mmCIF file of C-alpha atoms (C1' of nucleotides) in Angstrom:
data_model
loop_
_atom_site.group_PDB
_atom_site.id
_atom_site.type_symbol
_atom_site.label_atom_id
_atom_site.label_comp_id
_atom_site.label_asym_id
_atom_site.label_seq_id
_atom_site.Cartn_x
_atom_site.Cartn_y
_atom_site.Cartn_z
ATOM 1 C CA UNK A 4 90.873 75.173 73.155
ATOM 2 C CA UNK A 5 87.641 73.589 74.590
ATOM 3 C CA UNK A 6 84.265 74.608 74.694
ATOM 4 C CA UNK A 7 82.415 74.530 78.739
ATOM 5 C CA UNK A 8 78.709 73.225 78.652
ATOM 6 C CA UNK A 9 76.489 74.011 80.628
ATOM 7 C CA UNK A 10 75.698 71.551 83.400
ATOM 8 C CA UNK A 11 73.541 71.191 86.318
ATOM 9 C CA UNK A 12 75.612 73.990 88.212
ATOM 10 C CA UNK A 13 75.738 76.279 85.379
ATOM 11 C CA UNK A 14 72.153 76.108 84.660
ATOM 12 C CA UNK A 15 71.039 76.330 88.229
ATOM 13 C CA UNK A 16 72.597 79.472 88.517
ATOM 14 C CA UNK A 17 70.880 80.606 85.635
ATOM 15 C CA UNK A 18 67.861 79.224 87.339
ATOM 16 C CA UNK A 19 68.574 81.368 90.412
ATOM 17 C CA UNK A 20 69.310 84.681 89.036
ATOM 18 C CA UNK A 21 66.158 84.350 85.848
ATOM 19 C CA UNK A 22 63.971 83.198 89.285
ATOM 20 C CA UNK A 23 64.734 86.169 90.664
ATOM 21 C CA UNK A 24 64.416 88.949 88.011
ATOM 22 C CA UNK A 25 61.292 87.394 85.534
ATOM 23 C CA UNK A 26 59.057 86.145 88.537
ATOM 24 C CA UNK A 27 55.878 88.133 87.914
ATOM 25 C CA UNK A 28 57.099 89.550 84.368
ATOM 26 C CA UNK A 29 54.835 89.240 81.447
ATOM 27 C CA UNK A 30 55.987 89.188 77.944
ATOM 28 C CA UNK A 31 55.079 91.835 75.603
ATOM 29 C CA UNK A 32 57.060 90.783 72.420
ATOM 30 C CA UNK A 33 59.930 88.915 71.648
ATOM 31 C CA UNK A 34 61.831 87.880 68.192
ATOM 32 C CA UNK A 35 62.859 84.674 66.278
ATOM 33 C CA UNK A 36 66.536 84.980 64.651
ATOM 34 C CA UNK A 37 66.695 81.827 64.490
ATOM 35 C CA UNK A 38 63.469 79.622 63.793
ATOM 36 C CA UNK A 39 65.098 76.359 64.137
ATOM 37 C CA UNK A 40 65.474 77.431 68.358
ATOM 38 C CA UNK A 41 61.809 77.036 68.445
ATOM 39 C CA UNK A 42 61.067 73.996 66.254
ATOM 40 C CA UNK A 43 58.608 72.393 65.628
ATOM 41 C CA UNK A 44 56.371 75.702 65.791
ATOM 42 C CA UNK A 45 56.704 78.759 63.431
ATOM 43 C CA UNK A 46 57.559 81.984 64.753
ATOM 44 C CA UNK A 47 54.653 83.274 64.646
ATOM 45 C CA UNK A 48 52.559 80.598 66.466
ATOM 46 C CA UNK A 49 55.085 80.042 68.766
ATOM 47 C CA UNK A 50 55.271 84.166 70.009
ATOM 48 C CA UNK A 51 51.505 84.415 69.679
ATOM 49 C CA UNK A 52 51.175 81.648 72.465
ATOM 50 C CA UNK A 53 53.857 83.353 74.646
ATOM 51 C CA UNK A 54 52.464 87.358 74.780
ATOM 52 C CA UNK A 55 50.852 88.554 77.318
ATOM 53 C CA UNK A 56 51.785 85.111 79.937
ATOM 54 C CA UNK A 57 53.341 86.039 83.251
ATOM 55 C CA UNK A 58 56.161 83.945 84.085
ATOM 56 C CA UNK A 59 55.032 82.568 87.850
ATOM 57 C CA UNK A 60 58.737 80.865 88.386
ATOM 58 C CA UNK A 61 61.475 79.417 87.144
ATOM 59 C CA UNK A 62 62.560 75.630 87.904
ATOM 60 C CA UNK A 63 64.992 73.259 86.716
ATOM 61 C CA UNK A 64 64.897 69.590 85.764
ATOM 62 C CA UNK A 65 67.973 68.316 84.657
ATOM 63 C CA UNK A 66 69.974 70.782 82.867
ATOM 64 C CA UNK A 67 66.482 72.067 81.310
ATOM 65 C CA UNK A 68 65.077 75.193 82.250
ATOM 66 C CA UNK A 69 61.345 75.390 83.226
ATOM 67 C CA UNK A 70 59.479 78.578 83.258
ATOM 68 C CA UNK A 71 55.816 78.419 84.406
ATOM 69 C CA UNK A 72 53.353 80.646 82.996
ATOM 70 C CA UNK A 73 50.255 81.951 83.860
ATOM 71 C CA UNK A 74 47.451 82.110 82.822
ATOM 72 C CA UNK A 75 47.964 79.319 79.909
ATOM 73 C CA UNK A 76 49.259 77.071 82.471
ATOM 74 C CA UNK A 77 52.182 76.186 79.487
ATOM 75 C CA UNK A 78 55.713 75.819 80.472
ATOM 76 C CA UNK A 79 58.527 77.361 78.183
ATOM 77 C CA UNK A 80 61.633 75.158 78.243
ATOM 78 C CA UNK A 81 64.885 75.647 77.728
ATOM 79 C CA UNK A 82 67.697 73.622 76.333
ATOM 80 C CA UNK A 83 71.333 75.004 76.025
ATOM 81 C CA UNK A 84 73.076 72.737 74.718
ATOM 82 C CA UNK A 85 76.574 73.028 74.139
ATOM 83 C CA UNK A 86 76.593 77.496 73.709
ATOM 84 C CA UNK A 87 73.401 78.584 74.768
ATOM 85 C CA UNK A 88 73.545 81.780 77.082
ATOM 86 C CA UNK A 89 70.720 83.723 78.657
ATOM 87 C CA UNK A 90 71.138 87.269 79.141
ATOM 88 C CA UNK A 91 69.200 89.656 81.286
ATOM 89 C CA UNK A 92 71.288 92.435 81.376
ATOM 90 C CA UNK A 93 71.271 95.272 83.798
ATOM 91 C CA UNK A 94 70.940 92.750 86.857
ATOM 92 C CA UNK A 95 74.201 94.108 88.753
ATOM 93 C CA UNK A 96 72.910 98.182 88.073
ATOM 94 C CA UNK A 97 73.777 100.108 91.773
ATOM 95 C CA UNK A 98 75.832 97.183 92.703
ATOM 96 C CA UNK A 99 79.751 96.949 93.196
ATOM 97 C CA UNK A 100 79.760 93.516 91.125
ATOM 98 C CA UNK A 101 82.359 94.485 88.713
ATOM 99 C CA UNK A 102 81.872 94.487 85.014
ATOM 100 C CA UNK A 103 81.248 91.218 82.654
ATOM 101 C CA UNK A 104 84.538 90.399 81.377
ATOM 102 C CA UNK A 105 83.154 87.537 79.272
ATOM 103 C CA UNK A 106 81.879 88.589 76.063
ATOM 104 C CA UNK A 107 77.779 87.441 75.282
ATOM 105 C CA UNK A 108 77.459 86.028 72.117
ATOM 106 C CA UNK A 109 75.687 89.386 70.414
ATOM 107 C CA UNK A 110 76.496 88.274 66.950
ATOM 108 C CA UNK A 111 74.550 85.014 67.931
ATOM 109 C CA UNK A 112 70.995 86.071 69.245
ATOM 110 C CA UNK A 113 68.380 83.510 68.103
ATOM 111 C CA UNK A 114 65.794 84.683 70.367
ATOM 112 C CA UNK A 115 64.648 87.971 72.070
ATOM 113 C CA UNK A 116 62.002 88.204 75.017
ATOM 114 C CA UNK A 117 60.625 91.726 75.572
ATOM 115 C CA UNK A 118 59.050 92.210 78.924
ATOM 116 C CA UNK A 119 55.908 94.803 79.378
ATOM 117 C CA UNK A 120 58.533 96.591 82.105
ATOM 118 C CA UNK A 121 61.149 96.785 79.137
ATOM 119 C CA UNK A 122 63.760 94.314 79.954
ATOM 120 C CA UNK A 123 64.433 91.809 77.780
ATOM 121 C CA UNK A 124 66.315 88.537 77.465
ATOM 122 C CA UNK A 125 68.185 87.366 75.414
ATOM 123 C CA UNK A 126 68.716 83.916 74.441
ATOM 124 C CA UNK A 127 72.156 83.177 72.174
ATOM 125 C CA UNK A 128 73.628 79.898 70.950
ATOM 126 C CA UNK A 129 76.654 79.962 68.631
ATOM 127 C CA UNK A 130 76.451 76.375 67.469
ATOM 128 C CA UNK A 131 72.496 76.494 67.752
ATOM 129 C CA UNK A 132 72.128 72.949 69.408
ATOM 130 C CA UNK A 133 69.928 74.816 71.815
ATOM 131 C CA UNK A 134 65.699 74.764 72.075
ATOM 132 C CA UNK A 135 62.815 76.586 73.341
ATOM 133 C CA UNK A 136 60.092 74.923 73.461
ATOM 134 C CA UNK A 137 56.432 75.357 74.860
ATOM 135 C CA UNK A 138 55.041 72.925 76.489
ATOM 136 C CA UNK A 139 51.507 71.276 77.581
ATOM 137 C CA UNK A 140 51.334 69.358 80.964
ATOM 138 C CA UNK A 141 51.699 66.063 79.058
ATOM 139 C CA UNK A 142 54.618 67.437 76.532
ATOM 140 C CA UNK A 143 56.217 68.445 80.113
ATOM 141 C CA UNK A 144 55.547 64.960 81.210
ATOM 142 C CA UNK A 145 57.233 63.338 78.021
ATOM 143 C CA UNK A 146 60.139 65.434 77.905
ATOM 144 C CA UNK A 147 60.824 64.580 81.951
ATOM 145 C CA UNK A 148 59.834 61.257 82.176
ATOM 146 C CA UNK A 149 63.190 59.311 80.796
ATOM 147 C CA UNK A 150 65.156 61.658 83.308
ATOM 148 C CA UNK A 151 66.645 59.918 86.406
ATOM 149 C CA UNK A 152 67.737 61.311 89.844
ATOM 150 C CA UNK A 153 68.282 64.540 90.354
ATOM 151 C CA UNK A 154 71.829 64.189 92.438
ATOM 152 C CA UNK A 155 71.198 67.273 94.668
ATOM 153 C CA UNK A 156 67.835 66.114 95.668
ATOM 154 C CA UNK A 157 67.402 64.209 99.098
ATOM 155 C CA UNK A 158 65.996 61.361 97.472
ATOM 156 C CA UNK A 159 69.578 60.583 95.958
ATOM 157 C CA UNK A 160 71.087 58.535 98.547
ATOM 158 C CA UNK A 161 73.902 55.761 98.932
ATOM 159 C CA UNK A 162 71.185 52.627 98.305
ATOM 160 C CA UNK A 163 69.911 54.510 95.246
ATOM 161 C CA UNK A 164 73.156 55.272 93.741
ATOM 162 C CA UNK A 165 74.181 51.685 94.516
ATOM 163 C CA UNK A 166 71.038 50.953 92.388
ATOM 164 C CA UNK A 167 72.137 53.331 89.154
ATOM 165 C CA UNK A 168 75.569 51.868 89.249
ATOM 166 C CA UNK A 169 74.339 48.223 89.649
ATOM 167 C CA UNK A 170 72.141 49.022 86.669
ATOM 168 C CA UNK A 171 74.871 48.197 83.788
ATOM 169 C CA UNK A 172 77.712 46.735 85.726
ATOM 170 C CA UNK A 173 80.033 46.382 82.908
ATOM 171 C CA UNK A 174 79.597 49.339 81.784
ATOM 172 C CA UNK A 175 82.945 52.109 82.303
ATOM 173 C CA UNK A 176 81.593 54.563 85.088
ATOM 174 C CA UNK A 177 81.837 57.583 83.130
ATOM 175 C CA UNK A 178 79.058 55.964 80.866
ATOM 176 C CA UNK A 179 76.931 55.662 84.050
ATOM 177 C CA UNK A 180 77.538 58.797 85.449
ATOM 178 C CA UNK A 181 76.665 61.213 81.827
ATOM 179 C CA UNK A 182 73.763 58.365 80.863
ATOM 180 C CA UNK A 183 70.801 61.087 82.159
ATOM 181 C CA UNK A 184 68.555 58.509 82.735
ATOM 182 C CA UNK A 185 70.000 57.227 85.538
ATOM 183 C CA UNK A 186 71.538 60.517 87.090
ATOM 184 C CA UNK A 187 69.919 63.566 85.619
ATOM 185 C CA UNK A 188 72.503 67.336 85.035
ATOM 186 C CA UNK A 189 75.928 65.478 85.359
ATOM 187 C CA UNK A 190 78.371 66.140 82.203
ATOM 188 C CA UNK A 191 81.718 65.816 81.097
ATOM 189 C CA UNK A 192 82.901 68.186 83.548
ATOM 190 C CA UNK A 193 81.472 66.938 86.488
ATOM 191 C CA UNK A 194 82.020 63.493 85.895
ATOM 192 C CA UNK A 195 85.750 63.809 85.493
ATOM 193 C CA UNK A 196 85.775 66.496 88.243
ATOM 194 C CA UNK A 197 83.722 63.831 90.731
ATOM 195 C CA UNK A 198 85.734 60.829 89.654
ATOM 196 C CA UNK A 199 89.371 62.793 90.788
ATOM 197 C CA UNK A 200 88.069 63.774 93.801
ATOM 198 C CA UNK A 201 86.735 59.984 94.332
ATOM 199 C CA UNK A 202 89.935 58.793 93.677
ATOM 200 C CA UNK A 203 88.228 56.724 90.882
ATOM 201 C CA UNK A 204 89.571 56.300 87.362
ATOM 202 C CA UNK A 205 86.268 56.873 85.200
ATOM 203 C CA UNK A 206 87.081 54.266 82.936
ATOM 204 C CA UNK A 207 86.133 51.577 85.761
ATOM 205 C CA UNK A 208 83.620 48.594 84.731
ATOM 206 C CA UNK A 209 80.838 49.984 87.542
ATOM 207 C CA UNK A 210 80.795 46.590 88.911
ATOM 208 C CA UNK A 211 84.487 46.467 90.054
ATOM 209 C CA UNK A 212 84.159 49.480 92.464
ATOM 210 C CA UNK A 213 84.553 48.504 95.831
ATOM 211 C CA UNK A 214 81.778 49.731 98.929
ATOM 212 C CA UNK A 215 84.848 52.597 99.923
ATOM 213 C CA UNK A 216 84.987 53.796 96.631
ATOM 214 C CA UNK A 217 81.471 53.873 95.788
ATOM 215 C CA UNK A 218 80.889 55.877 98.897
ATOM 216 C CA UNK A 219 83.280 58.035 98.290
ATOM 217 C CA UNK A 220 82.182 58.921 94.355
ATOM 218 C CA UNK A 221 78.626 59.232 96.442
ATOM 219 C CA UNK A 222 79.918 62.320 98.706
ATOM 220 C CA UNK A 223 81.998 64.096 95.671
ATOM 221 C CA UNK A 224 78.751 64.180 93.117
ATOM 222 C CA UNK A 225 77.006 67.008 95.202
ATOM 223 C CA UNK A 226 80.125 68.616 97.489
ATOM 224 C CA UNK A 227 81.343 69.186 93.683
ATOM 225 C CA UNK A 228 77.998 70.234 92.470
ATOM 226 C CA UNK A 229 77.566 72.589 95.001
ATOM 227 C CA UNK A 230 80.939 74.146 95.234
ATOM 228 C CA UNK A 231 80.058 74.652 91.865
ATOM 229 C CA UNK A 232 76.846 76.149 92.013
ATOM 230 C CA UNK A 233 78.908 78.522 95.073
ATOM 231 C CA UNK A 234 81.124 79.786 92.438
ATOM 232 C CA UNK A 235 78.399 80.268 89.655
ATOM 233 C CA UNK A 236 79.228 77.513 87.751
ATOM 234 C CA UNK A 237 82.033 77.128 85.481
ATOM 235 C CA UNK A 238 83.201 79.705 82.424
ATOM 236 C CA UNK A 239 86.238 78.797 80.254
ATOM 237 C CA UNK A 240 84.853 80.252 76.759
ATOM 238 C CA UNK A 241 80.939 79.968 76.499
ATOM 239 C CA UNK A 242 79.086 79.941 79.451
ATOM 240 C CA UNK A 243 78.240 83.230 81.490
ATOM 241 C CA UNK A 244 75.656 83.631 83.730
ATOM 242 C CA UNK A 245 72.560 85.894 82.889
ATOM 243 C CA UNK A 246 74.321 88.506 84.221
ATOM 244 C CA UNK A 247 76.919 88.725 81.576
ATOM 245 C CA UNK A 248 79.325 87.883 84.212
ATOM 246 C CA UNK A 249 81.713 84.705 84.102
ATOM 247 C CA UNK A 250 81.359 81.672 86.876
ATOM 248 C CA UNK A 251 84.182 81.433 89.486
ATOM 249 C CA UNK A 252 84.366 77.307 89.406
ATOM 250 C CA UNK A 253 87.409 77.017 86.506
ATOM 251 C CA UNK A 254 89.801 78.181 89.049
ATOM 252 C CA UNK A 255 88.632 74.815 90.694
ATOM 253 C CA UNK A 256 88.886 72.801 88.308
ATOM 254 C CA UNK A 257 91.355 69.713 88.939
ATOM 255 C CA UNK A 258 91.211 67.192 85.942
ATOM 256 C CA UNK A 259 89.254 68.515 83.623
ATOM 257 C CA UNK A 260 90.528 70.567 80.551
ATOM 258 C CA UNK A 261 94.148 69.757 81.875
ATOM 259 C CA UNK A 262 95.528 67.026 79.684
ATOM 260 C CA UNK A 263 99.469 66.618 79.988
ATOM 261 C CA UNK A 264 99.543 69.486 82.715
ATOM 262 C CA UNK A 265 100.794 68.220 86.280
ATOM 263 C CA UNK A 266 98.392 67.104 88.535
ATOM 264 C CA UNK A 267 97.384 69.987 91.603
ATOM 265 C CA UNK A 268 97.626 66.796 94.498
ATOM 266 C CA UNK A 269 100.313 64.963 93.328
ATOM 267 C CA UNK A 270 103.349 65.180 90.784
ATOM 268 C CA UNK A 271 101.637 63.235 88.223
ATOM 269 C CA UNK A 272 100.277 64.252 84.578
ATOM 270 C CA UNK A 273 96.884 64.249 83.774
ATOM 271 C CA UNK A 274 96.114 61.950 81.302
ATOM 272 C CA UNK A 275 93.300 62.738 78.605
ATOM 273 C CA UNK A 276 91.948 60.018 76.675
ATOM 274 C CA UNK A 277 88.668 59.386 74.963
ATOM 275 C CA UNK A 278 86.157 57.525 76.979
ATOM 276 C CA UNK A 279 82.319 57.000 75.794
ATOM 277 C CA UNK A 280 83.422 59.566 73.104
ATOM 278 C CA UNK A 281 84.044 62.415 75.117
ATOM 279 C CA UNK A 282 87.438 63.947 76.493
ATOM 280 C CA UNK A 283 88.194 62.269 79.053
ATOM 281 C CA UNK A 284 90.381 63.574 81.856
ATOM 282 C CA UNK A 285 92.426 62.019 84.905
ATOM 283 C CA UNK A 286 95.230 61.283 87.277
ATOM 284 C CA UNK A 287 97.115 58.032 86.748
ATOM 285 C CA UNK A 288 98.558 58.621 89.950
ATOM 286 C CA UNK A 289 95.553 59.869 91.603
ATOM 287 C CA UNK A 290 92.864 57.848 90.715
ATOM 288 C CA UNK A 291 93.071 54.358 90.596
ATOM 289 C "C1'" DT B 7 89.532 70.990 54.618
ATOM 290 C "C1'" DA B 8 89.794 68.009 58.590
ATOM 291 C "C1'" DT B 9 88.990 68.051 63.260
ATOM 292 C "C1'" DA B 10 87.280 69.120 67.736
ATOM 293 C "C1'" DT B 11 83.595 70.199 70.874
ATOM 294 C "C1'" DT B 12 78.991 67.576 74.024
ATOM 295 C "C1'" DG B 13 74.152 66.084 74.982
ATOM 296 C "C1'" DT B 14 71.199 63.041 73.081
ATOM 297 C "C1'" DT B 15 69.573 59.470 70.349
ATOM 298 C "C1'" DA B 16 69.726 55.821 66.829
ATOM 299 C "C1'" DC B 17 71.317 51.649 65.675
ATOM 300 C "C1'" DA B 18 74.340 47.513 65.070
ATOM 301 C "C1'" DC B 19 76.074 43.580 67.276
ATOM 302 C "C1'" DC B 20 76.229 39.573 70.185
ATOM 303 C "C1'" DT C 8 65.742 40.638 74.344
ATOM 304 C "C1'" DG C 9 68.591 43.685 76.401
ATOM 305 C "C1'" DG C 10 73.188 45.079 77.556
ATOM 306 C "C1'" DT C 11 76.899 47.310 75.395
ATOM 307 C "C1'" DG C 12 79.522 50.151 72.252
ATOM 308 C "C1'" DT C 13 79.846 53.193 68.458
ATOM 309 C "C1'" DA C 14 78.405 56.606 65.430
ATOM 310 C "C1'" DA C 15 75.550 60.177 63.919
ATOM 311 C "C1'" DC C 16 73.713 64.714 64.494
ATOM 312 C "C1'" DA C 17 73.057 69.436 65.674
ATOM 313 C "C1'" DA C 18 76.687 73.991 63.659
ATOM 314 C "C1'" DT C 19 80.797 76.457 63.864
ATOM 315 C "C1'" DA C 20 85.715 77.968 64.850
ATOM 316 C "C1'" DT C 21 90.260 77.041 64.135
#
DNA sequence: TATATTGTTACACC
DNA sequence: TGGTGTAACAATAT
């Protein structure tokens, strides 16, 4: 069995739908199962700096979470890790959307928002890797400063990711493409997802990819992304969207979580290996 | 009980 | 010194 993290598509959809529903809320309450979420302040401090502040938006930076609140002018973040969720239930009431068939991790609430119009969110994280964290302008600056492009943004282009993979040229490409200083909300899924459809074999020394291939690895990062981000990101055990519902994007998946099944383009099997110590998945046949 | 999971960072080595 | 690779760490299910 394996685990699905969320990633740039999983946590922009979160991004979307918490944009959409806590825009204008201000929180009443909320409650700390788990104080190690919100480390390094207690509890106590940490809900006595967040009642009362109207959320003004929600952004994303990587596969962090930014909520922007008024009138403090602080930014809640939020990290989730391997099995963080965010629930805001009730989001599909009067519509034909069926019914979550994923489970939310109930028995693993860490935090609780209450909102003064009495929804609430609900913030769970079975292997509590996740964090919350409150933020200054210059904490926000800190956290976001190491992070490198954003590969959905317009200011990711062919001479720049020529740049990021001329950074470390003998390092394997799957190093390159999770290292999120150089490309910032790519995982494992992504990576090994981007490198089929490049026809690339991620454990390429960056330096021997040809112009073709580069270009090609340049046009799968975001048609992959946003396919993704289409479908609502990907669910195989973990991940569900605020809703409570599951993302579409597993059904799409080609390499990754397949090991020793047969390859969907060609009669091959995909091989899994370990590759900068993560699984690692790919068609011999495929990807060269 | 050993192992697997991933994002992130720390550190050892050359 | 800096590029590179490995391991540790967070916690839990199986």
């Amino acid at each position: 069995m394996f685990n699905i993290m969320p990633e740039l598509p999983e946590v922009e959809t979160i991004r979307r739908e918490l944009d959409r529903v806590l825009s204008g809320q201000v929180i009443k309450s909320g409650k700390i199962f788990w104080p190690g979420a919100v480390k390094p302040l207690s509890p106590s401090t940490f809900l006595k700096k967040l009642v009362g502040q109207k959320v003004k938006k929600v952004e994303r930076r990587a596969k962090i979470l930014l909520l922007s609140l008024q009138p403090s002018e602080l930014t809640l973040a939020i990290h989730l890790k391997m099995t963080g969720q965010l629930i805001y239930p009730n989001q599909n009431q009067g519509s034909t959307l069926k019914p979550a068939k994923a489970e939310p991790l109930i028995k693993h609430t860490r935090v609780i928002f209450n909102f003064t119009d009495g929804s609430t969110l609900r913030f769970n994280d079975l292997r509590k890797f996740g964090w919350i964290k409150i933020l200054s302008d210059d904490d926000k600056k800190v956290l976001l400063a190491r992070l490198g492009r954003e590969p959905l943004s317009p200011k990711f282009n062919l001479e720049t990711f020529q740049t990021i993979l001329d950074r470390y040229p003998n390092r394997r490409l799957k190093h390159t493409l999770l290292d999120q200083t150089l490309i910032a909300g790519l995982g494992n899924i992504y990576v090994d997802e981007s490198c089929f459809m490049a026809g690339v074999r991620p454990t390429r020394r960056t330096k021997t990819l040809t112009q073709l291939e580069i270009t090609k690895l340049y046009r799968a990062i975001p048609k992959i992304l946003n396919l993704a981000i289409k479908k609502g990101g990907t669910s195989a055990r973990d991940y569900i969207r605020s809703t409570g519902q599951p993302g579409g994007f597993a059904a799409y998946l080609k390499v990754y979580g397949r090991g020793g099944k047969k390859c969907k383009r060609c009669a091959g099997v995909i091989k899994k290996i370990k590759l900068a110590g993560r699984g690692t998945h790919y068609c011999p046949k495929c990807q060269k």
